PDB file of C-alpha atoms in Angstrom:
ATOM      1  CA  UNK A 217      60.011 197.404-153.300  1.00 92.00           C
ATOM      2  CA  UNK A 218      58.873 196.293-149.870  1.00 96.00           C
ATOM      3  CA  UNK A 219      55.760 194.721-151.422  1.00 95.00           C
ATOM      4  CA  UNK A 220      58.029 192.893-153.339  1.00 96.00           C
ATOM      5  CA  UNK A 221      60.411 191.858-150.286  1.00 96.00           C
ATOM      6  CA  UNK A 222      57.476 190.800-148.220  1.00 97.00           C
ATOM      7  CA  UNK A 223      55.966 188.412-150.892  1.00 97.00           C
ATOM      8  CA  UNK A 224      59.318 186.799-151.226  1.00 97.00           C
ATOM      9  CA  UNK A 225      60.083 186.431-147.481  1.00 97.00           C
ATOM     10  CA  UNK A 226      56.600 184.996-147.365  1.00 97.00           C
ATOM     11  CA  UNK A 227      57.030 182.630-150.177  1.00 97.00           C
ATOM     12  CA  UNK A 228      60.523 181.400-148.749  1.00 97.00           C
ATOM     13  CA  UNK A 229      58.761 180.833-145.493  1.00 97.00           C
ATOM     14  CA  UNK A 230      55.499 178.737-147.055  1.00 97.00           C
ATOM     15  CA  UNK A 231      58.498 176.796-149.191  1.00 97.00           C
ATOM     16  CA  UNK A 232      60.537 175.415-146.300  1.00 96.00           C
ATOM     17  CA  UNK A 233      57.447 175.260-144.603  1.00 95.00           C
ATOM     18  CA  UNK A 234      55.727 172.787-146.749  1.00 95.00           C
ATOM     19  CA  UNK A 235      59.304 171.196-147.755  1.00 95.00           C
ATOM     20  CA  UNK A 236      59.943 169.650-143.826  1.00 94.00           C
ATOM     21  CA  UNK A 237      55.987 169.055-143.227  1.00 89.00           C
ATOM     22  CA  UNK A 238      57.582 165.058-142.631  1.00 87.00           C
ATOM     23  CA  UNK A 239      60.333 166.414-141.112  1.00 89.00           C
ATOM     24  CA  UNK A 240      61.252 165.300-136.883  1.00 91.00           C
ATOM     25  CA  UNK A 241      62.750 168.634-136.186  1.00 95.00           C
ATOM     26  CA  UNK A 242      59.918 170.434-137.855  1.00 93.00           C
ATOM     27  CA  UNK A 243      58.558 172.827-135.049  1.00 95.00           C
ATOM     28  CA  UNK A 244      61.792 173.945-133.788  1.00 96.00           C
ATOM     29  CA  UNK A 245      62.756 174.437-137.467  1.00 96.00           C
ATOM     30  CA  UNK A 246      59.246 176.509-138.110  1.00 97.00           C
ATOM     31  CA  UNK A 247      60.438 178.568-134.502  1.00 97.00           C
ATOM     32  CA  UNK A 248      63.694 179.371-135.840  1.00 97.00           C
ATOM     33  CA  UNK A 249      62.388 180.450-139.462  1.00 97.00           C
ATOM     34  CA  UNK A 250      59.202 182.391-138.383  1.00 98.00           C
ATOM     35  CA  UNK A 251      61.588 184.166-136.449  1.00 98.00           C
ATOM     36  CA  UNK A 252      63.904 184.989-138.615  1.00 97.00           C
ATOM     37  CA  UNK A 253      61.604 185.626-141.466  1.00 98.00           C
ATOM     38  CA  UNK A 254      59.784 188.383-138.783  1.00 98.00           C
ATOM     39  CA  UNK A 255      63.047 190.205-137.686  1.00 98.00           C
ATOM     40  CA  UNK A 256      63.726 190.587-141.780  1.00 97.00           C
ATOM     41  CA  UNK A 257      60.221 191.584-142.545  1.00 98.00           C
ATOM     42  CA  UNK A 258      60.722 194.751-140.113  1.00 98.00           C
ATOM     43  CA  UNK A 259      63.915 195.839-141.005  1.00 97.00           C
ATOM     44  CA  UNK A 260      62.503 196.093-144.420  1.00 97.00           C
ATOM     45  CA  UNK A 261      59.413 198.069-143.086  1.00 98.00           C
ATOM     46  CA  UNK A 262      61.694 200.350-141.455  1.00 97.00           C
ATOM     47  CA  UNK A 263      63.869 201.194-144.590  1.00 95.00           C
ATOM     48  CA  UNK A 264      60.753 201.794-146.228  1.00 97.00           C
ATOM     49  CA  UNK A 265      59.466 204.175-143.899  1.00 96.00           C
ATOM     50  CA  UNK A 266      63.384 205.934-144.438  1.00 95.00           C
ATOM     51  CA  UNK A 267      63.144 205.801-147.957  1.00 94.00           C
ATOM     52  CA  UNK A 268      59.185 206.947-148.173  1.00 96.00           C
ATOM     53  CA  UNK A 269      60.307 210.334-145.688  1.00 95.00           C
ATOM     54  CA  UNK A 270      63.505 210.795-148.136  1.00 93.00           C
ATOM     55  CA  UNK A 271      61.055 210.911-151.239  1.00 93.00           C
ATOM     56  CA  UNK A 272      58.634 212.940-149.541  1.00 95.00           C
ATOM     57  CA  UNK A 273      61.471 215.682-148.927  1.00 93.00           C
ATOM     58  CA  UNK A 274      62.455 215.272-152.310  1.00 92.00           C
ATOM     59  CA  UNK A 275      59.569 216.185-153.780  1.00 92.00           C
ATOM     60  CA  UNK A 276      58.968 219.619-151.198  1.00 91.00           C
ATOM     61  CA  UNK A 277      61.831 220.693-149.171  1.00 90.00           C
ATOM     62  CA  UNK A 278      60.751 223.985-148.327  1.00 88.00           C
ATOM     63  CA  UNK A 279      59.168 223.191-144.296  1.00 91.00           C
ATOM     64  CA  UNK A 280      62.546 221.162-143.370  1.00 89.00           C
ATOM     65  CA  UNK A 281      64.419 224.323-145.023  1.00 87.00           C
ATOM     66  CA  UNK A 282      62.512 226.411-142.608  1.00 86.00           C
ATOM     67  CA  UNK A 283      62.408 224.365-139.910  1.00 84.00           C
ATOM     68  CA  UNK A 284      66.156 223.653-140.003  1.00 83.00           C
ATOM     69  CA  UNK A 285      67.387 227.090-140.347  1.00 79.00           C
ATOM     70  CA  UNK A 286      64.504 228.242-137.460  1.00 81.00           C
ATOM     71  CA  UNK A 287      66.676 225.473-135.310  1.00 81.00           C
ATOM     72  CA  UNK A 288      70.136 226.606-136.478  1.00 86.00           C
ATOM     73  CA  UNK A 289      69.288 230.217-135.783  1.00 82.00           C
ATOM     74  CA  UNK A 290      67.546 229.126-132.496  1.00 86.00           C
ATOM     75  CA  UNK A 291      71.144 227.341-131.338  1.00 87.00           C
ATOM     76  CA  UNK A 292      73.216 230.142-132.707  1.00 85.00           C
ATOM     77  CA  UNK A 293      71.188 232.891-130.492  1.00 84.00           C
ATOM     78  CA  UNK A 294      71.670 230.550-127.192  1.00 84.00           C
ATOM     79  CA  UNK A 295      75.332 230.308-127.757  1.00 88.00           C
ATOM     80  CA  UNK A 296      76.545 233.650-129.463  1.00 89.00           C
ATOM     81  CA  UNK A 297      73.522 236.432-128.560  1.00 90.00           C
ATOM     82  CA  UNK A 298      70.946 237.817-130.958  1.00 90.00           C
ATOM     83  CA  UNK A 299      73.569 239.985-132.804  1.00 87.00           C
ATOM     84  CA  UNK A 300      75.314 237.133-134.210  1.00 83.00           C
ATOM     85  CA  UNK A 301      71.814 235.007-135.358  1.00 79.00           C
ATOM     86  CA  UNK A 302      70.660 238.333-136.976  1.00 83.00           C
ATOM     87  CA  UNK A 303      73.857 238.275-139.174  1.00 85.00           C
ATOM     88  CA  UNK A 304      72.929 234.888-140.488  1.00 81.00           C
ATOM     89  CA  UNK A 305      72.264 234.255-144.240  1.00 80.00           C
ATOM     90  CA  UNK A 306      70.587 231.223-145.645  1.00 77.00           C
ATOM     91  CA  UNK A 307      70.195 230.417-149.309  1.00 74.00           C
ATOM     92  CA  UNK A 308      67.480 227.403-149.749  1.00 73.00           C
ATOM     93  CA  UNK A 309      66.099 225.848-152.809  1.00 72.00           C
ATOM     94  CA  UNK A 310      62.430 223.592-153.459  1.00 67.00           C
ATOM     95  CA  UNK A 311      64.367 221.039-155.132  1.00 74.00           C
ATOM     96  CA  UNK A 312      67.336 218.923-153.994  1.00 80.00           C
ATOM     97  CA  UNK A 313      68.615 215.845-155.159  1.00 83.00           C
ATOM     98  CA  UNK A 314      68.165 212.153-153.482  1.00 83.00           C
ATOM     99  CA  UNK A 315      72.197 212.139-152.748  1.00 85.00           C
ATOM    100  CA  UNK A 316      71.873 215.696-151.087  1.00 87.00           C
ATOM    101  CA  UNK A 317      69.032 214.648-148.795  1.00 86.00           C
ATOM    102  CA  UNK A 318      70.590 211.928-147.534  1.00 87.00           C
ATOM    103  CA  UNK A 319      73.799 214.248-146.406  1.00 89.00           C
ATOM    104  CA  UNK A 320      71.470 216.705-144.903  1.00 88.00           C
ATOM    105  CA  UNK A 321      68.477 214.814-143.529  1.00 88.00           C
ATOM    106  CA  UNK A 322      70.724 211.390-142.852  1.00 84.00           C
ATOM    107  CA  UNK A 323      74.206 212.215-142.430  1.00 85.00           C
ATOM    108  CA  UNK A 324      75.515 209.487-140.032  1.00 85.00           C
ATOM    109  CA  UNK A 325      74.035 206.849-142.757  1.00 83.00           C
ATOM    110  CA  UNK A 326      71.506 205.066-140.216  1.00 85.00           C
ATOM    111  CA  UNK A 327      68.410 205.631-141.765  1.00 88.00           C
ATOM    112  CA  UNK A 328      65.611 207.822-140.595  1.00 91.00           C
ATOM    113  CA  UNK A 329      64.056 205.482-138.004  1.00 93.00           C
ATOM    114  CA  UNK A 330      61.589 206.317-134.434  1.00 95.00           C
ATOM    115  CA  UNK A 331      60.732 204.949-130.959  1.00 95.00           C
ATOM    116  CA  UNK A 332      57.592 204.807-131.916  1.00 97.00           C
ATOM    117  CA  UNK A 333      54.756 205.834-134.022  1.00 97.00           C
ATOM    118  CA  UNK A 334      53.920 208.627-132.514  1.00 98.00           C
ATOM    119  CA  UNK A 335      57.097 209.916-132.674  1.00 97.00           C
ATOM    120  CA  UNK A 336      57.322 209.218-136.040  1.00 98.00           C
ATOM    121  CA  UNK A 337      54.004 211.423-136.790  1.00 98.00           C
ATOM    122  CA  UNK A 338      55.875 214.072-134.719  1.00 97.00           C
ATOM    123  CA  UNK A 339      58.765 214.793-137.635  1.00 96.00           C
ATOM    124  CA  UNK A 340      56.465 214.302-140.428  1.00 97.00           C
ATOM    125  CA  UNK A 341      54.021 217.602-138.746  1.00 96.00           C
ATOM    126  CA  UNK A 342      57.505 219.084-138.760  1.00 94.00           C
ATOM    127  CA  UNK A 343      59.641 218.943-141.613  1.00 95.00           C
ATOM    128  CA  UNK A 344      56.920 217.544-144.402  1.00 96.00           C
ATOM    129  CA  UNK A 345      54.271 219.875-146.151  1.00 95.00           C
ATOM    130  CA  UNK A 346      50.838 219.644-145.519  1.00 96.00           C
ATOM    131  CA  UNK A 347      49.936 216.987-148.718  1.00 96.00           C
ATOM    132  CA  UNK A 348      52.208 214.668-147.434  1.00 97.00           C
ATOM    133  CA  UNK A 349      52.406 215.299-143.815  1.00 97.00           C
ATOM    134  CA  UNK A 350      48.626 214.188-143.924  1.00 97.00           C
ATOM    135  CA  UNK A 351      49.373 210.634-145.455  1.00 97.00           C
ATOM    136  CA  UNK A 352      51.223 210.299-141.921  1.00 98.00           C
ATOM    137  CA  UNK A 353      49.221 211.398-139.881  1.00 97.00           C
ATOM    138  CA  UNK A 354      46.373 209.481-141.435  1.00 97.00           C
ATOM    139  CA  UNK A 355      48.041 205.890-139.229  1.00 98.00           C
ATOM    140  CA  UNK A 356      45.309 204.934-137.370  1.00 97.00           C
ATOM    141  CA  UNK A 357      45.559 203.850-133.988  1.00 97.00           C
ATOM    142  CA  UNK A 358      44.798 200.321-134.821  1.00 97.00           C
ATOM    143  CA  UNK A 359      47.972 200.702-137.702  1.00 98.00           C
ATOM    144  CA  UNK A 360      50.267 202.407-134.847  1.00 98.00           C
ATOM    145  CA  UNK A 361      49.553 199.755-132.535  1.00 98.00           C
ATOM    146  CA  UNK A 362      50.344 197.191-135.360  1.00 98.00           C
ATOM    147  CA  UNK A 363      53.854 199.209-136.062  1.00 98.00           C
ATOM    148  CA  UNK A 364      54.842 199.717-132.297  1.00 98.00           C
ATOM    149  CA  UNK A 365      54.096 196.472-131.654  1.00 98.00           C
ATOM    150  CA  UNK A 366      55.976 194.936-134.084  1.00 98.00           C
ATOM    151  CA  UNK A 367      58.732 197.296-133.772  1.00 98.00           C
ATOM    152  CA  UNK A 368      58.889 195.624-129.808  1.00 98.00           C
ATOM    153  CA  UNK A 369      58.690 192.397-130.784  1.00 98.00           C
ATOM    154  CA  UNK A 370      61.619 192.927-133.543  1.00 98.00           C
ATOM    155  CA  UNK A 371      63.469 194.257-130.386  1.00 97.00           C
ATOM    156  CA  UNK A 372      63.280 191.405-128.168  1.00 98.00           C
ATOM    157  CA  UNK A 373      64.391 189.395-130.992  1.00 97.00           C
ATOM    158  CA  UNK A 374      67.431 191.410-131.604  1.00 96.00           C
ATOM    159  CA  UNK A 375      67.744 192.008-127.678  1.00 96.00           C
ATOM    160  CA  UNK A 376      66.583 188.963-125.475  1.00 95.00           C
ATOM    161  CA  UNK A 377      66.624 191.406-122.795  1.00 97.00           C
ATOM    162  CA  UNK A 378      64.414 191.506-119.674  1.00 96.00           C
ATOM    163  CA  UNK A 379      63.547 195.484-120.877  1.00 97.00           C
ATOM    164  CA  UNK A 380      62.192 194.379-123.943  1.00 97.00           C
ATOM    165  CA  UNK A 381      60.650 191.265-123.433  1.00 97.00           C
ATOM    166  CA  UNK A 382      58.536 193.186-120.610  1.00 97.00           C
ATOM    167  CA  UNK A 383      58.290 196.595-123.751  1.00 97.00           C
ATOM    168  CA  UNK A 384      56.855 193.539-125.973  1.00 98.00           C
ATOM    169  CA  UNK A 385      53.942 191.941-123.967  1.00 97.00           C
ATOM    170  CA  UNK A 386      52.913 194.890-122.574  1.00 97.00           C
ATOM    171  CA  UNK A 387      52.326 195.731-126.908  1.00 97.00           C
ATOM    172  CA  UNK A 388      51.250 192.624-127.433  1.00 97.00           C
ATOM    173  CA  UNK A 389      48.380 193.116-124.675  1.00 96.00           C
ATOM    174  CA  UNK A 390      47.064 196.189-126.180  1.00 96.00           C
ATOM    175  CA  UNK A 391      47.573 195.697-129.731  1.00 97.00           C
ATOM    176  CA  UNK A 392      43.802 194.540-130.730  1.00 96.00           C
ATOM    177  CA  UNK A 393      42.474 197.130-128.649  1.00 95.00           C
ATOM    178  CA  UNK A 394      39.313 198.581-130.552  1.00 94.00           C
ATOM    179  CA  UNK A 395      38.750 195.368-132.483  1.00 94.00           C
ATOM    180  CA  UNK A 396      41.833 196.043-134.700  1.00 95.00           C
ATOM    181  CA  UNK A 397      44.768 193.151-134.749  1.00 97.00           C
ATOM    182  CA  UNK A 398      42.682 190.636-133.096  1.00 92.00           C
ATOM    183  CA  UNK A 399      44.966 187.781-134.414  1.00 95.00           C
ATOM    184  CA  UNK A 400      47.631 189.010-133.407  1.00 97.00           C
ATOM    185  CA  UNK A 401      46.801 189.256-129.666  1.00 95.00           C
ATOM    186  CA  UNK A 402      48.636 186.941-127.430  1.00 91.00           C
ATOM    187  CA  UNK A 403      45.777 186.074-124.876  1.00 84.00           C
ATOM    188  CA  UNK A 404      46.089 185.403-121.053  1.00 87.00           C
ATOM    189  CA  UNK A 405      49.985 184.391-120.838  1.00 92.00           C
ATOM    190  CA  UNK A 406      53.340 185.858-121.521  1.00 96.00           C
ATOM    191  CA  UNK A 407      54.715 185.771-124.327  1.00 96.00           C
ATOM    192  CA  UNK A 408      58.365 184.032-123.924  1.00 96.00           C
ATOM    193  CA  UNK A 409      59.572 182.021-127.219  1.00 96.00           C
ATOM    194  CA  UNK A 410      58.741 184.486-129.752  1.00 97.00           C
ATOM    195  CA  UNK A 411      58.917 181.945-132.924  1.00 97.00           C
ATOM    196  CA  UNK A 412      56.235 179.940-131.148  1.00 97.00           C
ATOM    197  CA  UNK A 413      53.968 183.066-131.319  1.00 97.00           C
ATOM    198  CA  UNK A 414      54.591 183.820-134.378  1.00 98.00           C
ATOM    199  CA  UNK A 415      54.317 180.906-135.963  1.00 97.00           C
ATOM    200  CA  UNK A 416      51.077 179.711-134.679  1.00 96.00           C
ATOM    201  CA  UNK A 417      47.984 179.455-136.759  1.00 95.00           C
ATOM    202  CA  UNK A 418      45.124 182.492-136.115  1.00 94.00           C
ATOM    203  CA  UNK A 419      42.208 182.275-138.464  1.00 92.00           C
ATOM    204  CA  UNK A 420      43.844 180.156-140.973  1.00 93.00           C
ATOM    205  CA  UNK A 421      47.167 181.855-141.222  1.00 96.00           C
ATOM    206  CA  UNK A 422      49.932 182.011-138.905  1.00 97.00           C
ATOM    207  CA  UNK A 423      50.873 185.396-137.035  1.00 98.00           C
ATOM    208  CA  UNK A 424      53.745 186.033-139.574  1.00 98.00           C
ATOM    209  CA  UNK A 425      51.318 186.050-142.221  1.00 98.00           C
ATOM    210  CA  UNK A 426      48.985 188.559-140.313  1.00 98.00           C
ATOM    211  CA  UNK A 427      51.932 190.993-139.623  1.00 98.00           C
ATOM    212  CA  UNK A 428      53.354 191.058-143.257  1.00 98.00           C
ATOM    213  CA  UNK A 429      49.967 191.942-144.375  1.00 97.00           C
ATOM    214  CA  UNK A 430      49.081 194.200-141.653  1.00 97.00           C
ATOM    215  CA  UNK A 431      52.261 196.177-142.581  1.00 98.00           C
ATOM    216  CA  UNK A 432      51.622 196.471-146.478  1.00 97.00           C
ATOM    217  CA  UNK A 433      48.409 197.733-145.782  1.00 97.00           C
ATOM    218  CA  UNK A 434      49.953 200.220-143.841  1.00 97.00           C
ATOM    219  CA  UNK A 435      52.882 200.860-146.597  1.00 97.00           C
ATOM    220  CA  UNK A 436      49.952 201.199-149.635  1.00 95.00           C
ATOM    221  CA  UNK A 437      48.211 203.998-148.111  1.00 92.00           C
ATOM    222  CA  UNK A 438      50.784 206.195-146.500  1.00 95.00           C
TER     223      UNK A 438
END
């Protein structure tokens, strides 16, 4: 599904993009999109991260089982004594339906969604199993800078604040560190309008294209 979403945002973007190439207001148009286009494309990485921790639980709920009740017995024995967490009783099961996890796992609705990557590898050691905790864990650290990165530069879009403006350049100065990302890189200066970044041409594709594929490279192997 997100393979799908990020060939269609893609192909909407080349459309329009070819369809004003005459067109007077063409770069600020281009800004605008690219933008756009960018803050859609993460939104739709991040529900597929949600979705791809929901179907890992599905499949083995047993280490969130124990982890849960280790934290629910933990909080019981602060606030009532050791008496009262011996008396507790748990019944768990390996299998439990999609609607289920999403009470338990998701209850306010919001998606399962992180700071940042590392963060995000943190919860997966925790609640998954070994064979898929792995496939988590296996984000390099040229991927993780790709996802934070992007994941700042989706904020200052949503944002415009000083905070993450500052959280964003500071990403983008790091983020081909180790020869990884090297298009996406913002060189010497600030970054300020963000469309202008992104749309801008890097080895013969603009930044928007370099992210989108970055991030289903990332989405095909975890």
């Amino acid at each position: 599904d997100f393979g799908v979403a990020t060939r269609e945002l893609i192909d909407h973007f080349d459309r329009i993009d070819a369809a004003i190439l005459s067109h007077g207001t063409r770069e600020g148009d281009l800004s605008r999109l690219a933008t756009q286009a960018f803050l859609a494309l993460f939104v739709s990485f991040e529900r597929f991260g949600s979705d791809l921790l929901l179907a890992y639980l599905n499949r083995d709920f047993t280490k969130y089982q124990q982890d849960l009740q280790s934290r629910i017995t933990s909080s019981v024995r602060d606030k009532h004594g050791v008496g009262v967490s011996l008396r507790l009783n748990f019944s768990s099961t390996k299998h439990v339906s999609v609607a289920e996890l999403e009470e338990i796992v998701d209850p306010t609705g919001w998606n399962l969604t992180f700071a940042n990557t590392v963060k995000l590898k943190e919860y997966a050691d925790r609640v998954l199993v070994p064979a898929y905790s792995v496939r988590i864990s296996s984000i390099s650290p040229g991927e993780a800078r790709l996802i934070d990165t992007a994941r700042a530069v989706r904020d200052f879009i949503a944002h415009q604040s000083k905070g993450a403006k500052k959280r964003m350049n500071e990403c983008l100065a790091s983020v081909d560190q180790g020869g990884h990302n090297l298009h996406l890189a913002k060189g010497v200066s600030e970054v300020h309008a963000v469309g202008a970044y992104l749309k801008a041409n890097q080895a013969g594709a603009r930044r928007l294209h370099h992210y989108a594929e970055g991030l289903q490279l990332v989405a095909r192997h975890i």
